[in-house]
Short mmCIF file of C-alpha atoms in Angstrom, two decimals:
data_model
loop_
_atom_site.label_atom_id
_atom_site.label_comp_id
_atom_site.label_asym_id
_atom_site.label_seq_id
_atom_site.Cartn_x
_atom_site.Cartn_y
_atom_site.Cartn_z
CA MET M 1 57.48 -37.97 -9.02
CA ASN M 2 57.36 -41.56 -10.21
CA PRO M 3 56.07 -41.05 -13.77
CA THR M 4 53.69 -43.44 -15.48
CA ASP M 5 54.57 -44.88 -18.87
CA GLU M 6 52.28 -42.29 -20.49
CA GLN M 7 53.99 -39.42 -18.68
CA THR M 8 57.39 -40.80 -19.66
CA ALA M 9 56.30 -40.98 -23.31
CA ALA M 10 55.18 -37.33 -23.14
CA ALA M 11 58.52 -36.30 -21.64
CA ASP M 12 60.42 -38.20 -24.37
CA ALA M 13 58.42 -36.45 -27.12
CA PHE M 14 58.95 -33.08 -25.43
CA ARG M 15 62.72 -33.58 -25.14
CA ALA M 16 62.80 -34.60 -28.81
CA GLY M 17 61.38 -31.16 -29.67
CA ASP M 18 58.03 -32.42 -31.00
CA HIS M 19 55.02 -30.14 -31.15
CA LEU M 20 52.71 -32.04 -28.84
CA ALA M 21 48.97 -32.40 -28.14
CA LEU M 22 48.39 -34.22 -24.88
CA GLN M 23 44.88 -35.57 -24.27
CA ALA M 24 44.52 -35.62 -20.47
CA GLY M 25 41.38 -37.34 -19.18
CA ALA M 26 39.60 -36.37 -15.96
CA GLY M 27 41.86 -36.67 -12.92
CA THR M 28 44.93 -37.85 -14.86
CA GLY M 29 47.35 -35.30 -13.39
CA LYS M 30 47.82 -32.97 -16.33
CA THR M 31 49.42 -30.13 -14.32
CA THR M 32 51.77 -32.59 -12.62
CA THR M 33 52.73 -33.87 -16.08
CA LEU M 34 53.34 -30.38 -17.44
CA THR M 35 55.62 -29.50 -14.51
CA PHE M 36 57.43 -32.80 -15.12
CA LEU M 37 58.01 -31.77 -18.75
CA ALA M 38 59.19 -28.30 -17.75
CA ARG M 39 61.77 -29.75 -15.35
CA THR M 40 63.37 -31.84 -18.10
CA THR M 41 64.85 -28.75 -19.80
CA ASP M 42 66.77 -25.57 -19.03
CA ARG M 43 65.00 -23.67 -21.79
CA ARG M 44 62.77 -20.75 -20.86
CA GLY M 45 59.10 -21.43 -21.43
CA CYS M 46 55.67 -19.88 -21.05
CA TYR M 47 52.64 -21.63 -19.53
CA ILE M 48 49.36 -20.10 -20.75
CA ALA M 49 46.69 -20.73 -18.14
CA TYR M 50 42.90 -20.73 -18.58
CA ASN M 51 42.31 -18.24 -15.75
CA ARG M 52 44.17 -16.22 -13.14
CA ALA M 53 43.66 -18.69 -10.28
CA ILE M 54 45.21 -21.51 -12.33
CA ALA M 55 48.12 -19.26 -13.29
CA GLN M 56 48.78 -18.36 -9.66
CA ASP M 57 48.70 -22.01 -8.61
CA ALA M 58 51.05 -22.93 -11.47
CA ARG M 59 53.65 -20.36 -10.38
CA ALA M 60 54.13 -22.30 -7.15
CA ARG M 61 54.59 -25.58 -9.02
CA PHE M 62 56.60 -24.76 -12.14
CA PRO M 63 60.35 -24.01 -12.11
CA SER M 64 61.41 -20.36 -12.20
CA THR M 65 62.34 -20.69 -15.88
CA ILE M 66 58.63 -20.84 -16.77
CA ARG M 67 56.42 -17.76 -17.01
CA CYS M 68 52.90 -18.64 -15.87
CA LYS M 69 50.38 -16.20 -17.33
CA THR M 70 46.91 -16.02 -18.79
CA ALA M 71 46.61 -14.83 -22.39
CA HIS M 72 45.06 -11.65 -21.02
CA ALA M 73 48.06 -11.04 -18.74
CA LEU M 74 50.43 -11.38 -21.70
CA ALA M 75 48.28 -8.97 -23.71
CA TYR M 76 48.07 -6.48 -20.83
CA ALA M 77 51.85 -6.37 -20.48
CA ALA M 78 52.19 -5.75 -24.22
CA VAL M 79 49.40 -3.26 -24.97
CA GLY M 80 46.65 -3.40 -22.35
CA HIS M 81 48.47 -1.17 -19.85
CA ARG M 82 48.00 1.75 -22.25
CA TYR M 83 44.24 1.53 -21.65
CA THR M 84 44.36 1.58 -17.83
CA ARG M 85 42.31 4.77 -17.59
CA ARG M 86 39.53 3.28 -19.68
CA LEU M 87 39.59 -0.07 -17.85
CA ASN M 88 38.86 1.73 -14.60
CA ALA M 89 35.98 3.77 -16.04
CA PRO M 90 32.62 3.48 -14.25
CA ARG M 91 30.04 1.07 -15.59
CA ARG M 92 27.26 2.52 -17.69
CA PRO M 93 24.07 1.01 -19.12
CA ALA M 94 24.29 -0.34 -22.67
CA TRP M 95 21.53 2.03 -23.82
CA GLN M 96 23.63 5.05 -22.83
CA THR M 97 26.56 3.69 -24.84
CA GLY M 98 24.17 3.08 -27.73
CA GLN M 99 22.95 6.67 -27.59
CA ALA M 100 26.53 7.89 -27.78
CA LEU M 101 27.04 5.70 -30.88
CA GLY M 102 23.88 7.11 -32.50
CA ILE M 103 21.39 4.34 -31.69
CA THR M 104 18.28 6.40 -30.95
CA LYS M 105 15.40 4.79 -32.89
CA ALA M 106 13.57 1.49 -32.64
CA LEU M 107 13.75 -0.97 -35.54
CA ARG M 108 10.78 -2.99 -36.80
CA ILE M 109 11.73 -6.50 -37.98
CA GLY M 110 8.90 -8.86 -38.83
CA ASP M 111 6.36 -8.63 -36.03
CA ARG M 112 8.98 -7.62 -33.45
CA GLU M 113 9.93 -4.11 -32.41
CA VAL M 114 13.61 -4.00 -31.48
CA THR M 115 14.03 -1.10 -29.06
CA PRO M 116 17.10 1.17 -28.96
CA LYS M 117 18.07 -0.58 -25.72
CA ALA M 118 17.94 -4.00 -27.41
CA LEU M 119 19.90 -2.69 -30.40
CA SER M 120 22.53 -1.21 -28.08
CA ASN M 121 22.87 -4.49 -26.24
CA ALA M 122 23.21 -6.43 -29.50
CA THR M 123 25.83 -3.97 -30.76
CA LEU M 124 28.06 -4.46 -27.73
CA ARG M 125 27.59 -8.24 -27.88
CA THR M 126 28.65 -8.10 -31.54
CA VAL M 127 31.92 -6.46 -30.53
CA THR M 128 32.41 -9.10 -27.83
CA HIS M 129 31.86 -11.93 -30.32
CA PHE M 130 34.35 -10.33 -32.71
CA CYS M 131 36.94 -10.13 -29.93
CA HIS M 132 36.72 -13.91 -29.39
CA THR M 133 37.42 -14.69 -33.05
CA ALA M 134 40.55 -14.64 -35.20
CA ASP M 135 38.81 -12.35 -37.71
CA GLU M 136 40.35 -9.04 -38.76
CA ALA M 137 37.11 -7.04 -39.11
CA ILE M 138 33.54 -7.03 -37.79
CA THR M 139 31.05 -8.61 -40.20
CA ARG M 140 27.45 -9.83 -40.09
CA HIS M 141 28.29 -13.26 -38.68
CA HIS M 142 29.45 -11.64 -35.42
CA VAL M 143 25.94 -10.30 -34.73
CA PRO M 144 24.18 -12.40 -32.05
CA ARG M 145 20.95 -14.20 -32.83
CA LEU M 146 18.13 -12.79 -30.75
CA ARG M 147 15.22 -14.75 -29.30
CA GLY M 148 12.25 -14.23 -31.58
CA LEU M 149 14.39 -13.30 -34.62
CA GLU M 150 15.89 -16.71 -35.35
CA ASP M 151 14.67 -16.75 -38.98
CA PRO M 152 17.69 -16.16 -41.30
CA ASP M 153 16.00 -13.35 -43.21
CA LEU M 154 15.04 -11.55 -40.01
CA HIS M 155 18.52 -11.99 -38.59
CA ALA M 156 20.03 -10.60 -41.80
CA GLN M 157 17.93 -7.44 -41.38
CA LEU M 158 19.13 -7.09 -37.81
CA ALA M 159 22.76 -7.67 -38.78
CA ALA M 160 22.66 -5.09 -41.58
CA HIS M 161 21.52 -2.52 -39.04
CA ILE M 162 23.92 -3.52 -36.25
CA VAL M 163 27.25 -3.90 -38.10
CA PRO M 164 27.87 -0.17 -38.81
CA PHE M 165 27.29 0.66 -35.14
CA ALA M 166 29.54 -2.22 -34.00
CA ARG M 167 32.33 -1.00 -36.27
CA LYS M 168 31.90 2.49 -34.82
CA ALA M 169 32.15 1.00 -31.32
CA TRP M 170 35.36 -0.86 -32.24
CA ALA M 171 36.88 2.33 -33.63
CA ASP M 172 35.98 4.07 -30.36
CA LEU M 173 37.84 1.37 -28.40
CA GLN M 174 41.15 2.14 -30.14
CA HIS M 175 41.57 5.41 -28.20
CA PRO M 176 43.64 4.82 -25.04
CA ASP M 177 42.46 7.80 -22.99
CA ASP M 178 38.72 8.17 -23.39
CA GLY M 179 35.70 6.93 -25.33
CA ALA M 180 32.00 6.15 -25.26
CA VAL M 181 32.29 2.33 -25.01
CA ARG M 182 33.36 0.79 -21.72
CA PHE M 183 36.74 -0.85 -22.26
CA ASP M 184 37.26 -4.39 -20.93
CA HIS M 185 39.95 -7.05 -20.94
CA ASP M 186 38.80 -8.87 -24.08
CA HIS M 187 39.27 -5.63 -26.00
CA TYR M 188 43.00 -5.29 -25.36
CA LEU M 189 43.49 -9.03 -25.95
CA LYS M 190 41.99 -8.60 -29.42
CA ILE M 191 43.98 -5.43 -30.09
CA TRP M 192 47.16 -7.35 -29.17
CA ALA M 193 46.22 -10.33 -31.34
CA LEU M 194 45.76 -8.10 -34.37
CA THR M 195 49.42 -7.01 -34.05
CA GLN M 196 50.47 -10.67 -34.69
CA PRO M 197 52.57 -10.76 -31.50
CA ARG M 198 55.68 -12.84 -30.91
CA ILE M 199 55.95 -14.49 -27.47
CA ASP M 200 59.58 -14.69 -26.37
CA ALA M 201 59.92 -18.31 -25.19
CA GLY M 202 61.59 -21.53 -26.26
CA PHE M 203 58.36 -23.44 -25.75
CA LEU M 204 54.72 -22.74 -24.93
CA LEU M 205 52.40 -24.83 -22.77
CA LEU M 206 48.71 -24.16 -23.49
CA ASP M 207 46.33 -25.46 -20.82
CA GLU M 208 42.62 -26.30 -21.31
CA ALA M 209 43.23 -26.34 -25.07
CA GLN M 210 39.82 -27.90 -25.72
CA ASP M 211 38.15 -24.63 -24.67
CA THR M 212 40.41 -22.18 -26.49
CA ASN M 213 38.89 -19.10 -28.09
CA PRO M 214 39.93 -18.68 -31.74
CA VAL M 215 41.73 -15.44 -30.85
CA VAL M 216 43.99 -17.29 -28.37
CA GLU M 217 44.39 -20.19 -30.81
CA GLN M 218 45.65 -17.76 -33.43
CA ILE M 219 48.18 -16.22 -31.05
CA PHE M 220 49.40 -19.66 -29.90
CA LEU M 221 49.74 -21.24 -33.36
CA ASN M 222 51.53 -18.18 -34.74
CA GLN M 223 54.48 -18.95 -32.43
CA ARG M 224 55.18 -22.23 -34.22
CA GLU M 225 58.15 -20.98 -36.26
CA HIS M 226 60.27 -20.05 -33.24
CA ALA M 227 58.84 -22.04 -30.29
CA GLN M 228 57.91 -25.63 -29.49
CA LEU M 229 54.15 -25.86 -28.97
CA VAL M 230 52.62 -28.13 -26.33
CA MET M 231 48.88 -28.14 -25.73
CA VAL M 232 47.10 -30.12 -23.06
CA GLY M 233 43.40 -30.66 -22.44
CA ASP M 234 40.56 -33.11 -22.81
CA SER M 235 38.55 -33.03 -26.04
CA ALA M 236 35.71 -34.80 -24.23
CA GLN M 237 35.45 -31.78 -21.90
CA ALA M 238 34.94 -29.30 -24.76
CA ILE M 239 31.67 -27.89 -23.41
CA TYR M 240 31.93 -24.20 -24.25
CA HIS M 241 31.24 -24.23 -28.01
CA TRP M 242 28.15 -22.08 -27.36
CA ARG M 243 30.46 -19.39 -25.95
CA GLY M 244 32.74 -19.33 -28.99
CA ALA M 245 35.35 -21.77 -27.66
CA LYS M 246 36.94 -24.25 -30.04
CA ASP M 247 38.61 -27.61 -29.46
CA ILE M 248 41.92 -27.23 -31.30
CA MET M 249 43.46 -30.48 -30.07
CA THR M 250 42.42 -33.28 -32.42
CA SER M 251 43.28 -31.28 -35.55
CA PHE M 252 46.64 -30.07 -34.22
CA ASP M 253 49.63 -30.80 -36.48
CA GLY M 254 51.91 -32.54 -34.01
CA THR M 255 52.48 -35.67 -31.96
CA GLN M 256 49.26 -36.87 -30.32
CA LEU M 257 49.63 -38.58 -26.93
CA ALA M 258 47.31 -39.28 -24.01
CA LEU M 259 47.08 -39.52 -20.23
CA SER M 260 44.43 -42.12 -19.42
CA GLN M 261 45.22 -43.22 -15.84
CA SER M 262 42.90 -41.31 -13.51
CA PHE M 263 44.10 -40.80 -9.95
CA ARG M 264 40.78 -39.23 -8.86
CA PHE M 265 38.59 -42.33 -8.94
CA GLY M 266 38.56 -46.10 -9.16
CA PRO M 267 37.81 -48.62 -11.91
CA ASP M 268 34.01 -48.65 -11.48
CA LEU M 269 33.70 -44.93 -12.10
CA ALA M 270 36.22 -45.12 -14.96
CA ARG M 271 33.89 -47.60 -16.68
CA GLU M 272 30.98 -45.16 -16.28
CA ALA M 273 33.12 -42.34 -17.66
CA ASN M 274 34.06 -44.52 -20.62
CA ARG M 275 30.39 -45.03 -21.45
CA TRP M 276 30.11 -41.30 -22.12
CA LEU M 277 33.55 -41.04 -23.74
CA ARG M 278 32.44 -43.55 -26.37
CA LEU M 279 29.17 -41.70 -26.95
CA ALA M 280 31.14 -38.45 -27.37
CA ASP M 281 33.45 -40.19 -29.88
CA ALA M 282 36.41 -39.18 -27.70
CA PRO M 283 39.94 -40.26 -28.60
CA ILE M 284 40.72 -41.80 -25.17
CA ARG M 285 39.35 -44.23 -22.57
CA LEU M 286 40.15 -44.02 -18.87
CA THR M 287 41.43 -46.53 -16.36
CA GLY M 288 40.77 -45.96 -12.67
CA THR M 289 43.15 -46.39 -9.75
CA PRO M 290 42.27 -49.58 -7.81
CA ALA M 291 43.42 -48.00 -4.54
CA VAL M 292 40.65 -45.37 -4.91
CA PRO M 293 37.44 -47.39 -4.32
CA THR M 294 34.88 -45.05 -5.88
CA GLU M 295 31.31 -46.41 -5.70
CA LEU M 296 28.18 -45.88 -7.78
CA GLY M 297 24.86 -45.89 -5.96
CA PRO M 298 22.32 -43.78 -4.09
CA VAL M 299 23.66 -40.68 -2.28
CA THR M 300 21.33 -39.25 0.36
CA GLN M 301 23.67 -36.53 1.66
CA PRO M 302 25.69 -35.29 -1.33
CA ASP M 303 28.52 -32.82 -1.07
CA ALA M 304 27.53 -31.51 -4.50
CA VAL M 305 24.46 -31.65 -6.73
CA LEU M 306 25.30 -31.11 -10.41
CA CYS M 307 22.71 -29.69 -12.80
CA ARG M 308 22.53 -29.19 -16.53
CA THR M 309 21.11 -25.63 -16.46
CA ASN M 310 21.04 -22.53 -14.27
CA VAL M 311 17.28 -22.95 -13.90
CA GLY M 312 17.76 -26.55 -12.80
CA ALA M 313 20.33 -25.34 -10.27
CA MET M 314 17.84 -22.80 -8.92
CA ALA M 315 15.20 -25.49 -8.51
CA GLN M 316 17.68 -27.65 -6.58
CA VAL M 317 18.68 -24.72 -4.35
CA MET M 318 15.05 -24.08 -3.42
CA ALA M 319 14.30 -27.76 -2.77
CA LEU M 320 17.37 -28.19 -0.56
CA MET M 321 16.63 -25.00 1.37
CA ALA M 322 13.07 -26.19 1.93
CA ALA M 323 14.59 -29.35 3.44
CA GLY M 324 16.59 -27.22 5.88
CA CYS M 325 20.02 -27.45 4.24
CA ARG M 326 22.66 -24.71 4.13
CA VAL M 327 23.24 -24.40 0.40
CA ALA M 328 26.00 -22.83 -1.69
CA LEU M 329 25.83 -22.16 -5.41
CA ALA M 330 29.04 -22.55 -7.39
CA GLY M 331 29.96 -19.22 -8.91
CA GLY M 332 27.47 -17.35 -6.71
CA GLY M 333 23.89 -16.32 -7.37
CA ASP M 334 24.39 -13.20 -9.52
CA SER M 335 23.30 -14.77 -12.82
CA LEU M 336 20.19 -16.32 -11.25
CA GLN M 337 19.32 -13.07 -9.53
CA THR M 338 19.61 -11.25 -12.86
CA LEU M 339 17.34 -13.82 -14.54
CA ALA M 340 14.76 -13.60 -11.74
CA LEU M 341 14.76 -9.78 -11.88
CA ALA M 342 14.26 -9.96 -15.65
CA ALA M 343 11.31 -12.31 -15.15
CA ARG M 344 9.84 -9.95 -12.56
CA ASP M 345 10.11 -7.03 -14.98
CA LEU M 346 8.20 -8.99 -17.61
CA LYS M 347 5.55 -10.14 -15.15
CA GLU M 348 5.01 -6.51 -14.14
CA GLY M 349 4.65 -5.41 -17.77
CA ARG M 350 8.11 -3.87 -18.23
CA ARG M 351 10.66 -4.78 -20.84
CA THR M 352 13.94 -6.22 -19.58
CA HIS M 353 17.54 -5.67 -20.65
CA HIS M 354 18.43 -9.35 -20.10
CA PRO M 355 20.00 -10.54 -23.40
CA GLU M 356 17.93 -13.75 -23.43
CA LEU M 357 14.61 -12.00 -22.85
CA LEU M 358 14.93 -8.47 -24.21
CA LEU M 359 12.58 -8.86 -27.20
CA PHE M 360 9.59 -9.94 -25.11
CA PRO M 361 7.24 -7.11 -24.07
CA CYS M 362 5.56 -9.06 -21.25
CA TRP M 363 5.54 -12.40 -19.39
CA GLY M 364 2.60 -13.77 -21.39
CA ASP M 365 4.55 -13.29 -24.62
CA LEU M 366 7.46 -15.26 -23.16
CA GLN M 367 5.10 -18.00 -21.93
CA ASP M 368 3.65 -18.39 -25.44
CA TYR M 369 7.13 -18.44 -27.01
CA ALA M 370 8.38 -21.11 -24.59
CA ALA M 371 5.27 -23.27 -25.02
CA HIS M 372 4.75 -23.08 -28.78
CA ASP M 373 7.97 -22.02 -30.56
CA PRO M 374 10.53 -24.84 -31.02
CA ALA M 375 13.36 -22.32 -30.57
CA GLY M 376 12.02 -21.42 -27.13
CA ARG M 377 11.59 -24.84 -25.56
CA ASP M 378 14.73 -24.45 -23.44
CA LEU M 379 13.04 -21.51 -21.68
CA GLN M 380 10.12 -23.66 -20.51
CA PRO M 381 11.87 -24.72 -17.27
CA LEU M 382 12.36 -21.03 -16.40
CA VAL M 383 8.70 -20.31 -17.07
CA ASN M 384 7.65 -23.30 -14.95
CA LEU M 385 9.94 -22.28 -12.08
CA VAL M 386 8.66 -18.70 -12.03
CA ASP M 387 5.02 -19.70 -12.44
CA THR M 388 5.34 -22.26 -9.62
CA HIS M 389 7.34 -20.30 -7.05
CA GLY M 390 7.17 -16.65 -8.10
CA THR M 391 10.12 -14.30 -8.53
CA ASP M 392 10.12 -13.12 -4.91
CA ALA M 393 10.69 -16.67 -3.63
CA ILE M 394 13.55 -17.15 -6.11
CA LEU M 395 15.19 -13.86 -5.11
CA SER M 396 14.77 -14.76 -1.43
CA ALA M 397 16.51 -18.11 -1.99
CA VAL M 398 19.43 -16.40 -3.77
CA ALA M 399 19.80 -14.02 -0.82
CA GLN M 400 20.03 -16.97 1.60
CA LEU M 401 22.88 -18.74 -0.22
CA ALA M 402 25.81 -19.67 2.03
CA PRO M 403 29.53 -19.44 1.21
CA GLU M 404 30.84 -22.83 0.13
CA PRO M 405 33.05 -23.41 3.22
CA ARG M 406 29.97 -23.04 5.46
CA ALA M 407 27.50 -24.94 3.29
CA GLN M 408 26.31 -28.51 3.75
CA VAL M 409 25.90 -28.97 0.00
CA THR M 410 27.07 -27.12 -3.10
CA VAL M 411 24.78 -26.86 -6.12
CA SER M 412 26.54 -26.32 -9.43
CA THR M 413 25.95 -26.54 -13.13
CA ALA M 414 28.16 -29.10 -14.84
CA HIS M 415 29.83 -26.23 -16.70
CA LYS M 416 30.89 -24.51 -13.47
CA ALA M 417 31.94 -27.86 -11.96
CA LYS M 418 34.61 -28.45 -14.61
CA GLY M 419 38.02 -28.67 -12.96
CA ARG M 420 36.51 -29.35 -9.54
CA GLU M 421 35.83 -32.48 -7.47
CA TRP M 422 33.86 -33.55 -4.38
CA PRO M 423 33.66 -36.73 -2.28
CA ARG M 424 29.96 -37.51 -2.95
CA VAL M 425 28.08 -36.24 -5.98
CA LEU M 426 24.44 -36.45 -7.07
CA ILE M 427 23.42 -35.79 -10.69
CA ALA M 428 20.24 -33.68 -10.80
CA ASP M 429 17.16 -34.64 -12.80
CA ASP M 430 17.41 -31.90 -15.47
CA PHE M 431 19.79 -33.92 -17.65
CA ALA M 432 17.38 -34.75 -20.44
CA ARG M 433 17.16 -38.13 -22.11
CA PRO M 434 16.52 -38.39 -25.88
CA THR M 435 12.98 -37.27 -26.56
CA ASP M 436 11.54 -40.04 -28.75
CA ASP M 437 9.47 -42.75 -27.10
CA PRO M 438 11.87 -45.73 -26.88
CA THR M 439 9.15 -48.37 -26.60
CA SER M 440 7.11 -48.98 -29.76
CA ASP M 441 5.22 -47.34 -32.61
CA PRO M 442 1.43 -47.71 -33.16
CA THR M 443 1.96 -51.10 -34.83
CA GLY M 444 3.88 -52.43 -31.84
CA THR M 445 7.26 -52.33 -33.61
CA PRO M 446 10.06 -51.32 -31.23
CA VAL M 447 11.32 -47.79 -31.90
CA ARG M 448 14.90 -46.82 -31.33
CA PRO M 449 15.23 -43.59 -29.31
CA ASP M 450 17.06 -40.59 -30.69
CA PRO M 451 20.85 -40.93 -30.67
CA ILE M 452 22.63 -39.14 -27.85
CA ASP M 453 24.00 -35.78 -28.91
CA ASP M 454 27.80 -35.36 -28.70
CA ASP M 455 27.44 -32.15 -26.68
CA ASP M 456 25.17 -33.88 -24.17
CA ALA M 457 27.59 -36.81 -23.87
CA ARG M 458 30.53 -34.46 -23.17
CA LEU M 459 28.58 -32.59 -20.51
CA ALA M 460 27.56 -35.89 -18.89
CA TYR M 461 31.20 -37.04 -18.91
CA VAL M 462 32.22 -33.88 -17.07
CA ALA M 463 29.44 -34.39 -14.53
CA VAL M 464 30.14 -38.06 -13.73
CA THR M 465 33.90 -37.51 -13.28
CA ARG M 466 33.65 -34.90 -10.49
CA THR M 467 33.46 -37.43 -7.64
CA ARG M 468 36.12 -39.18 -5.56
CA GLN M 469 34.09 -41.50 -3.33
CA ARG M 470 30.51 -42.10 -4.49
CA LEU M 471 28.37 -41.06 -7.45
CA ASP M 472 24.58 -41.14 -7.71
CA LEU M 473 23.79 -41.08 -11.44
CA GLY M 474 20.31 -39.72 -10.70
CA GLY M 475 19.19 -37.76 -13.76
CA LEU M 476 21.59 -39.66 -16.03
CA SER M 477 20.53 -43.15 -14.94
CA TRP M 478 18.34 -43.43 -18.04
CA ILE M 479 21.51 -44.28 -19.96
CA HIS M 480 21.24 -47.84 -18.62
CA ASP M 481 17.98 -48.27 -20.57
CA HIS M 482 19.27 -46.68 -23.78
CA PRO M 483 20.53 -49.03 -26.52
CA ASP M 484 23.62 -46.88 -27.04
CA GLY M 485 24.54 -47.20 -23.37
CA TYR M 486 25.82 -50.77 -23.67
CA HIS M 487 29.29 -51.55 -24.93
CA ASP M 488 32.74 -52.55 -23.71
CA LEU M 489 33.37 -49.80 -21.18
CA SER M 490 37.10 -50.46 -20.81
CA ALA M 491 38.20 -51.03 -24.40
CA ALA M 492 40.29 -48.45 -26.22
CA PRO M 493 38.57 -46.57 -29.04
CA ALA M 494 38.25 -48.63 -32.20
CA PRO M 495 40.16 -47.15 -35.18
CA HIS M 496 36.94 -46.06 -36.87
CA GLU M 497 35.95 -44.14 -33.71
CA ARG M 498 39.08 -42.02 -33.62
CA THR M 499 39.74 -38.83 -35.43
CA PRO M 500 42.65 -39.19 -37.89
CA ALA M 501 44.87 -36.95 -35.77
CA ALA M 502 44.26 -39.07 -32.67
CA HIS M 503 46.60 -41.77 -33.95
CA ALA M 504 48.87 -39.73 -36.19
#
């Protein structure tokens, strides 16, 4: 390869033995850079990939001196193989597991009755949350917050009831041969992490560091005394905080460098990306490649439509199918099918096991919650979709989804689009603008709209950087009318905009 100045600087820091955090913007060739670093040394290293597909691809690109594994693969080789019998056990409903743990009675909290099925589900989710943390024991803060029990006092009552059962479930999971709780891959990863493992390598390369679970962060950082640590990612693409992920890059104690030259798109799209990078208070700005003439403007036949939510994606699927298109849904339709089946249960007067909806006894109760409770406003699009089309129409649309290679257009959430790219992209209309009226108050005085949330800016940045040829801003075009949307879109971050570690 013919390295850029930024890639050369990264290689120099790597050869000097520095612990290194490399901020790699969208399309800047992070994997190419990591393989370049690996080929500058004869030392044996370990590349920790975000998922199995990335690890498999990396094995074909890295030299043979580099082990390319996911954190789960490392944990399986160390301890997970002992639990093979339990990993292959048949699936069983959460309520059956709960019965085996002793969850047999409903619990009344406030005006909600939490059924044994809901308690069982919450118990298993508590164990899952614990497995994603660096904590040594299950405590109340691992208990999930349930819809309808958001009040701190109500949640405390739920947590006091759940924690003893969750600890019993974790004890059950320590037995290699048999147990009541279905054993999965996060369980052996956590068991391995609690042994404070030592990874035998001269250096470690951690990919997608901005979305690292605390349990993987702990394992990685604990290698510092004997191995050189290199993490790569994009802090502006840290969009999985809601799932327990943590951006460990900007606070990392090491040399902070960046890759800012994007080879995916041209200067015009780089300027649009920089608009959102500034709003997200990101430590880098991008420059596009002039030879890649990416355009911004209307797209009538997109290769991909990117949505903010699963419900928004479902609405797009149905609209495109109604227009006669063959449609694929990134990641498949299982999650939407599950949500539609849960809605159908509620509409027919049955409780559902869906974790988002399990405390609602009927559809009317959910409609009231979505319409009148501030905590339920994000469910209103689901209610509108079901009330407009009905669950049968939604399930029928899911059944008609095409595989991506045979589809005319792929619909995806921005979360599932991360790491992917398409020639022509349309941003769907469910990307919300700040809610306050940006015009004037009753006296005629102009009112400034709400500031743009950092999380929303990061998700928008991911969405607008998925295209190679042409982007239709669509549901994000309101940014051109927002006072925070105007600034120098090519300038580097001002010192006051950077985190201290970004220029350490």
